[in-house]
Short mmCIF file of C-alpha atoms in Angstrom, two decimals:
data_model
loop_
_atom_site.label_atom_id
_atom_site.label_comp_id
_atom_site.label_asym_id
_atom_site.label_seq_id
_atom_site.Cartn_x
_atom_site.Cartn_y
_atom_site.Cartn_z
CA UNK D 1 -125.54 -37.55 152.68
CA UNK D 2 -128.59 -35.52 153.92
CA UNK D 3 -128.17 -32.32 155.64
CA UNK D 4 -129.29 -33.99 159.55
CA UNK D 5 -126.15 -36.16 158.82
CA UNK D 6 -124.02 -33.92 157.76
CA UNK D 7 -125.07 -31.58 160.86
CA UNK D 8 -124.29 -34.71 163.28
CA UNK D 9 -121.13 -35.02 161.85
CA UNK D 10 -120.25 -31.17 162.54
CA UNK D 11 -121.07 -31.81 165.85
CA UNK D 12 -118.30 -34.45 166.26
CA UNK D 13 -115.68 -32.66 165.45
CA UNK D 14 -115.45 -30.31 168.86
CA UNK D 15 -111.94 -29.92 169.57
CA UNK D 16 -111.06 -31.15 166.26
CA UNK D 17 -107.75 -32.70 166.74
CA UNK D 18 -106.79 -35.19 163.55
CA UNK D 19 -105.85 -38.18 163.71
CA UNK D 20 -103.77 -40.10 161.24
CA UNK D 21 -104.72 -43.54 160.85
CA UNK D 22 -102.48 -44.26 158.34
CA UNK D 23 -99.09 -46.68 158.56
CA UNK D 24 -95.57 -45.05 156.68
CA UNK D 25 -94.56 -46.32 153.52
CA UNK D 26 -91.31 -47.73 153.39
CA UNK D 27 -89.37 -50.22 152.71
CA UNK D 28 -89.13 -53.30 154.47
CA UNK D 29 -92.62 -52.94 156.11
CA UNK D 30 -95.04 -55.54 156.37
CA UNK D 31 -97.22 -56.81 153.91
CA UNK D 32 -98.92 -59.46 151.96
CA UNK D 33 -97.00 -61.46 149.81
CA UNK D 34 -99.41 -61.97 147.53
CA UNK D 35 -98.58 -58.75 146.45
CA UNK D 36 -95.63 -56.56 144.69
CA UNK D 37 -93.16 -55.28 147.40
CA UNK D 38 -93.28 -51.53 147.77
CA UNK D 39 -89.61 -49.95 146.90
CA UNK D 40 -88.46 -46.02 146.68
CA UNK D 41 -85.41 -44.38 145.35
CA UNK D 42 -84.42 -41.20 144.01
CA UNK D 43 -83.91 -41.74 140.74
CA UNK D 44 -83.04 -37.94 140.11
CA UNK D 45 -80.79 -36.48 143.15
CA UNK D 46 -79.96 -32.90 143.80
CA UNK D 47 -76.82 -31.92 142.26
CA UNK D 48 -77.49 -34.26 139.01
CA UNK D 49 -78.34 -31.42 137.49
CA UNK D 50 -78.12 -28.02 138.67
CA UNK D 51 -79.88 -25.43 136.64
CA UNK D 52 -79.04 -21.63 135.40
CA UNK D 53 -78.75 -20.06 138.97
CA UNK D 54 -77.90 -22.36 141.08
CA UNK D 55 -81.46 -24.38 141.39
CA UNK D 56 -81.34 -28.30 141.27
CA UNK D 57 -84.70 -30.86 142.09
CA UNK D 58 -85.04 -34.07 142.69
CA UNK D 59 -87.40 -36.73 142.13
CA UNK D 60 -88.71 -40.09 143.13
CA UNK D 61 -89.41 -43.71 141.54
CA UNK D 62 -92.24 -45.48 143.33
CA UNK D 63 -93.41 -49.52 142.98
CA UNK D 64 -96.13 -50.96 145.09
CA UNK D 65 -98.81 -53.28 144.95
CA UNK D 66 -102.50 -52.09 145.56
CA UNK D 67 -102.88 -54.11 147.99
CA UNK D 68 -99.25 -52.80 150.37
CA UNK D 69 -99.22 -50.35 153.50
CA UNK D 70 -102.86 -48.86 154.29
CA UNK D 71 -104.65 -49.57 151.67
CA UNK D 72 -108.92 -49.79 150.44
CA UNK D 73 -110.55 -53.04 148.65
CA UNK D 74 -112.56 -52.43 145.48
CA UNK D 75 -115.18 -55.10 145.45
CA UNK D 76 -113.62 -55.71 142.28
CA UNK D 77 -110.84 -57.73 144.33
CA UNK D 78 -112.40 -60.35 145.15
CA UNK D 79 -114.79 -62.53 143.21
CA UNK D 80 -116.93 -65.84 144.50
CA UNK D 81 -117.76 -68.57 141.97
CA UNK D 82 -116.96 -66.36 139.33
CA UNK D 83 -119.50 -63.81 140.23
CA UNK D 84 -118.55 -60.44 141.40
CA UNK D 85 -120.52 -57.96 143.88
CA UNK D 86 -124.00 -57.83 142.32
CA UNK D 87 -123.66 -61.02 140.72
CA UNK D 88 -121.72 -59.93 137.59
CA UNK D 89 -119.04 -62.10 135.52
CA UNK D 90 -115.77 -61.46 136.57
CA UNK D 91 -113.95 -63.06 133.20
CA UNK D 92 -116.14 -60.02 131.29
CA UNK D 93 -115.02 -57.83 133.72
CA UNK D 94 -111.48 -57.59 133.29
CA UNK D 95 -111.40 -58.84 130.05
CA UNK D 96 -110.49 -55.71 129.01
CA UNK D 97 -106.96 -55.71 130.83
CA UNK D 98 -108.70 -54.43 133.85
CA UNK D 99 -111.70 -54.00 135.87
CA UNK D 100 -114.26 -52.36 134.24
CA UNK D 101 -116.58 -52.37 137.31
CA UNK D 102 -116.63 -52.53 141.41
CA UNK D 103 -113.29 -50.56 140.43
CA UNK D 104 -111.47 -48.43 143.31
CA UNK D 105 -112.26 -45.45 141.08
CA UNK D 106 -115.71 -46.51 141.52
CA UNK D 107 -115.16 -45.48 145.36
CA UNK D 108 -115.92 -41.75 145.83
CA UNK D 109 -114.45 -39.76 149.13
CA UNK D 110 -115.65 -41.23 152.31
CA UNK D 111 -116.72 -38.80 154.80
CA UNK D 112 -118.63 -40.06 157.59
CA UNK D 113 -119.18 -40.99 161.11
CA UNK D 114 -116.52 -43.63 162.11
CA UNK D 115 -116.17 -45.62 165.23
CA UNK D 116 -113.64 -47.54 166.84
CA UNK D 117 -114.44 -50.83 168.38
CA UNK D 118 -111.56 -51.37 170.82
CA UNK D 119 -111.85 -55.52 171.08
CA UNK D 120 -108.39 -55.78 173.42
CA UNK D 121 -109.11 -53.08 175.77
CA UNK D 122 -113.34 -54.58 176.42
CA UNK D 123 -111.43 -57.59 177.07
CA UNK D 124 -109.07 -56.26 179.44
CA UNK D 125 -105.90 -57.08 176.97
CA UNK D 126 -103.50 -54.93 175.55
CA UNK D 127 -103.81 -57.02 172.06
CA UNK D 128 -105.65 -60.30 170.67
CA UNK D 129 -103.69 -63.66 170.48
CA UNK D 130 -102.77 -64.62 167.54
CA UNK D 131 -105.60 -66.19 165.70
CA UNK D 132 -108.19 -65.23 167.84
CA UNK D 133 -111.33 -64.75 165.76
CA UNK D 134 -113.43 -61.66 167.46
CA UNK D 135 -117.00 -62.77 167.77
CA UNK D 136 -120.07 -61.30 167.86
CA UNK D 137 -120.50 -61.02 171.33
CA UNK D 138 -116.87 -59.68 172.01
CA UNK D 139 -118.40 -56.98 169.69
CA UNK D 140 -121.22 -56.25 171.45
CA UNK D 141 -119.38 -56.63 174.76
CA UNK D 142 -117.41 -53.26 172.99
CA UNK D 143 -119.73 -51.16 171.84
CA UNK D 144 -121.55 -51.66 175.87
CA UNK D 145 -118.41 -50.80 176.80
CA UNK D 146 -118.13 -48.00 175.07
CA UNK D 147 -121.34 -46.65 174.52
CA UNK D 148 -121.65 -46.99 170.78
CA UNK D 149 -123.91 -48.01 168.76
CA UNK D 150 -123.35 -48.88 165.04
CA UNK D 151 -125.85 -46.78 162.86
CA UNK D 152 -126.23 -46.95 159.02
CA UNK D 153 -123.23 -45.62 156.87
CA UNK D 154 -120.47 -45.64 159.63
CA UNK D 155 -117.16 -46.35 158.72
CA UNK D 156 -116.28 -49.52 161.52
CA UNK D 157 -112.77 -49.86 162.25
CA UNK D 158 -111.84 -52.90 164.48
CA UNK D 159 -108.64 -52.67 166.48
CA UNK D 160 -106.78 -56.15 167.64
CA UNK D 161 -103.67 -54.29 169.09
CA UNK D 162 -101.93 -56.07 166.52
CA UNK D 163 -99.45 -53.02 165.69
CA UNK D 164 -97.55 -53.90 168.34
CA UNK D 165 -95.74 -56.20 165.91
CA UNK D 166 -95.35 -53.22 163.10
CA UNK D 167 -91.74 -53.35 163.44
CA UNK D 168 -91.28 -57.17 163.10
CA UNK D 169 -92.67 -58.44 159.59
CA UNK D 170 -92.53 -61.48 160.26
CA UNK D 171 -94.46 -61.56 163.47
CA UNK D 172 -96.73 -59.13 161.86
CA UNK D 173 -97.70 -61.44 158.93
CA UNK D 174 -98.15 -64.35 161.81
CA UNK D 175 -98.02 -67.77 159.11
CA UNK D 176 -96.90 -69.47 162.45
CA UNK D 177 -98.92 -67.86 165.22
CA UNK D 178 -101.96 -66.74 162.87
CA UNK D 179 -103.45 -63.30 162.94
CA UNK D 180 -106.54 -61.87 165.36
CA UNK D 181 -109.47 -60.59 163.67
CA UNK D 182 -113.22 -60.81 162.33
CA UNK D 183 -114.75 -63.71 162.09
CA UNK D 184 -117.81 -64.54 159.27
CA UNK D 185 -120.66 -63.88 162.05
CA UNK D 186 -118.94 -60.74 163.33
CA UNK D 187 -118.90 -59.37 159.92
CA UNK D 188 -122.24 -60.07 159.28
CA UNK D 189 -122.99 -58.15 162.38
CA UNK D 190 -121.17 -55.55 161.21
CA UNK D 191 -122.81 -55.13 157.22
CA UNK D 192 -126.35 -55.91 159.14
CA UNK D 193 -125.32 -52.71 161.25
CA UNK D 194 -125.40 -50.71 158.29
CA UNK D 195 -121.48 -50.16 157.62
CA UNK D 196 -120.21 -48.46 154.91
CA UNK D 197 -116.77 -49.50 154.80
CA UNK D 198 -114.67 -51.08 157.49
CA UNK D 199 -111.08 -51.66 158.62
CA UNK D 200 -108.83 -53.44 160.85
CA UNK D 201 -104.66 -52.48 161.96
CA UNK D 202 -103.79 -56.25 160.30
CA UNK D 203 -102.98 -57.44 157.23
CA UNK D 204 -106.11 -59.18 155.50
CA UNK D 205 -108.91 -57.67 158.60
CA UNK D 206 -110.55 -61.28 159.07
CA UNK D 207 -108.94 -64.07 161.53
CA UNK D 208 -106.33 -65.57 160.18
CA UNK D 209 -105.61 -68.89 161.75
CA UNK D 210 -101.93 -70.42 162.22
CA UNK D 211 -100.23 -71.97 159.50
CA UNK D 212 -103.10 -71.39 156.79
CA UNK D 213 -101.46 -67.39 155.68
CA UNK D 214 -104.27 -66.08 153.18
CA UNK D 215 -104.86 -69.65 151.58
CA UNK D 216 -108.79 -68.68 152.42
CA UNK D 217 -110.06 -65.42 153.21
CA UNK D 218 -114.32 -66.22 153.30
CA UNK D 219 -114.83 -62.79 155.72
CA UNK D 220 -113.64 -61.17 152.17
CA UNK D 221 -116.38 -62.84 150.06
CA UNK D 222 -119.08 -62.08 152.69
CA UNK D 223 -117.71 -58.11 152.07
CA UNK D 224 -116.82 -57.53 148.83
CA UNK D 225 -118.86 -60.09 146.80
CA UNK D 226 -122.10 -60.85 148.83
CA UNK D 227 -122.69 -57.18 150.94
CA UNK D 228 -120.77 -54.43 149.15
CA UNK D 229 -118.70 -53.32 151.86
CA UNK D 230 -115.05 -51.79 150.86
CA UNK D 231 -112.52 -53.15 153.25
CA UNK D 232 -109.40 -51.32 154.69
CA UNK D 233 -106.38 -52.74 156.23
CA UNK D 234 -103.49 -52.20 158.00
CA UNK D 235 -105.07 -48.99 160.17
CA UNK D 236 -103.08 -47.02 162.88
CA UNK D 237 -105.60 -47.40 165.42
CA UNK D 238 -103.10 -47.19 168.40
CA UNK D 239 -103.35 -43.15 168.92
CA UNK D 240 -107.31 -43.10 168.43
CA UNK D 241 -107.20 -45.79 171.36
CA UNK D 242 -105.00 -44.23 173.76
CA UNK D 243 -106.84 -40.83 173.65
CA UNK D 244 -110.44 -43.05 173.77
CA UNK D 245 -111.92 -41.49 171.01
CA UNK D 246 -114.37 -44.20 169.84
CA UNK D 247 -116.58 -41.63 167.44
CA UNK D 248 -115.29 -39.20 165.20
CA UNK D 249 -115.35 -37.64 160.98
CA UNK D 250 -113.94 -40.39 159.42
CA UNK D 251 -112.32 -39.05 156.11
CA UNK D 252 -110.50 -40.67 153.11
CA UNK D 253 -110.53 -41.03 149.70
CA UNK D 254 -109.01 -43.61 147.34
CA UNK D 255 -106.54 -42.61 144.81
CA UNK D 256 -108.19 -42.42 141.24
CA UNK D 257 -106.66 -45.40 139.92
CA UNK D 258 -109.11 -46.06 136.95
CA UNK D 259 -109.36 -50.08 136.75
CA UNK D 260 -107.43 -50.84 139.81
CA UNK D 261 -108.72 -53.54 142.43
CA UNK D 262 -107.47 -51.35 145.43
CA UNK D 263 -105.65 -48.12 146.50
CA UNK D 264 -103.33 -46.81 148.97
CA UNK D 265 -104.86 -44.66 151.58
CA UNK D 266 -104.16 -42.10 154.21
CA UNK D 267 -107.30 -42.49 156.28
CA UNK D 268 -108.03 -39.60 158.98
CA UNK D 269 -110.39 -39.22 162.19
CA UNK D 270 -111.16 -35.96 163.31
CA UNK D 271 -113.16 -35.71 166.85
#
């Protein structure tokens, strides 16, 4: 990052409030089910042991998928054709036992400008419908709204409102209804704007429609494989909204999980 960027971004921060645009872990919440259900318990409690003056710890087993709660892509998760990002074989690349590039350790801290492109609210809704795919021109309709631009490195986080259903799994996940978000020319508008990573408050960021669940994700190709764009999903977007911050710092970094085809994350904005 050179030192005018860096200087713009100082200039965001102002009041510098933070923002946590992260979703709680626990169990029961919605997710994918392509992936391993997160579970918690103490598997020490205090009391199990109580040490020479009275002292006594406890401590925690945790099981998730990469891919559960707010998480980061690796463009190692997704391959086209056999071809990862950059057009390298993905049998050679985990034929080790894992990925050996495009890995989420590959990722280094993100710290730059973010925006928030608040599709429901430019439409005058309070969320999308399920399956609506947001087009290009609800995105430009946005950023007029807005007065945003999208500039080269930004972090582009889409909201759809759909967080509303956090509580509710099942309407979350939306097999029967389908799921708002980006379609294939949106994203392209999007990587053509220069982002470095973007994120949406659903489960798998692109539209979903009914009935197909994440038979066919092609927004993911376009990302990972063909433009090297990291996606995140399952943002809190809902506080960054109501306050109508749409620029800020955007700051997070991936755990260091050599190998691994995504991480959690605890994404924050600061403006």
């Amino acid at each position: 990052m050179d030192a005018n960027r860096t200087h713009a971004l100082l200039e965001l921060i102002g009041s510098s409030r933070v923002y946590d645009l992260a979703q709680p872990f626990e169990p029961g919440m919605p997710q994918s089910p392509n992936h391993p259900t997160y579970t918690h318990r103490l598997q020490r409690r205090h009391g199990d042991r109580i040490r020479p003056g009275g002292g006594s710890s406890a401590s925690d087993l945790i099981q998730l998928g990469a891919h559960v709660g707010t998480h980061i892509d690796a463009l190692a998760h997704v391959s086209q054709d056999g071809r990862l990002y950059g057009g390298l074989d993905a049998a050679e690349a985990q034929r080790s036992g894992r990925l050996d590039v495009h890995a989420v350790d590959s990722i280094k801290p993100i710290v730059c400008r973010g925006v928030l492109l608040d599709v429901p609210r430019a439409l005058g809704k309070d969320l999308l419908a399920g399956g609506y795919e947001i087009t290009a021109a609800d995105v430009e309709e946005t950023l007029a709204a807005q007065s945003l631009e999208l500039r080269p490195g930004d972090a582009v986080l889409v909201r759809t409102g759909w967080t509303a259903h956090w509580r509710d799994p099942t309407a979350f996940l939306g097999v029967e209804t389908g799921v708002p978000g980006v379609g294939l020319e949106t994203a392209r508008l999007i990587c053509d704007g220069g982002a470095r990573v973007t994120g949406s408050d659903t489960t798998a960021y692109e539209v979903i429609p009914s009935g197909l669940g994440h038979a066919r994700v092609p927004v993911h190709s376009l990302l990972l494989v063909e433009r090297g764009v990291n996606i995140i999903e399952m943002l809190r977007l809902e506080d960054l909204a109501s306050a109508e911050v749409w620029e800020f710092v955007f700051l997070a970094a991936p755990l260091n999980l050599v190998g691994a085809t995504g991480s959690p994350l605890r994404p924050l904005a600061i403006a």
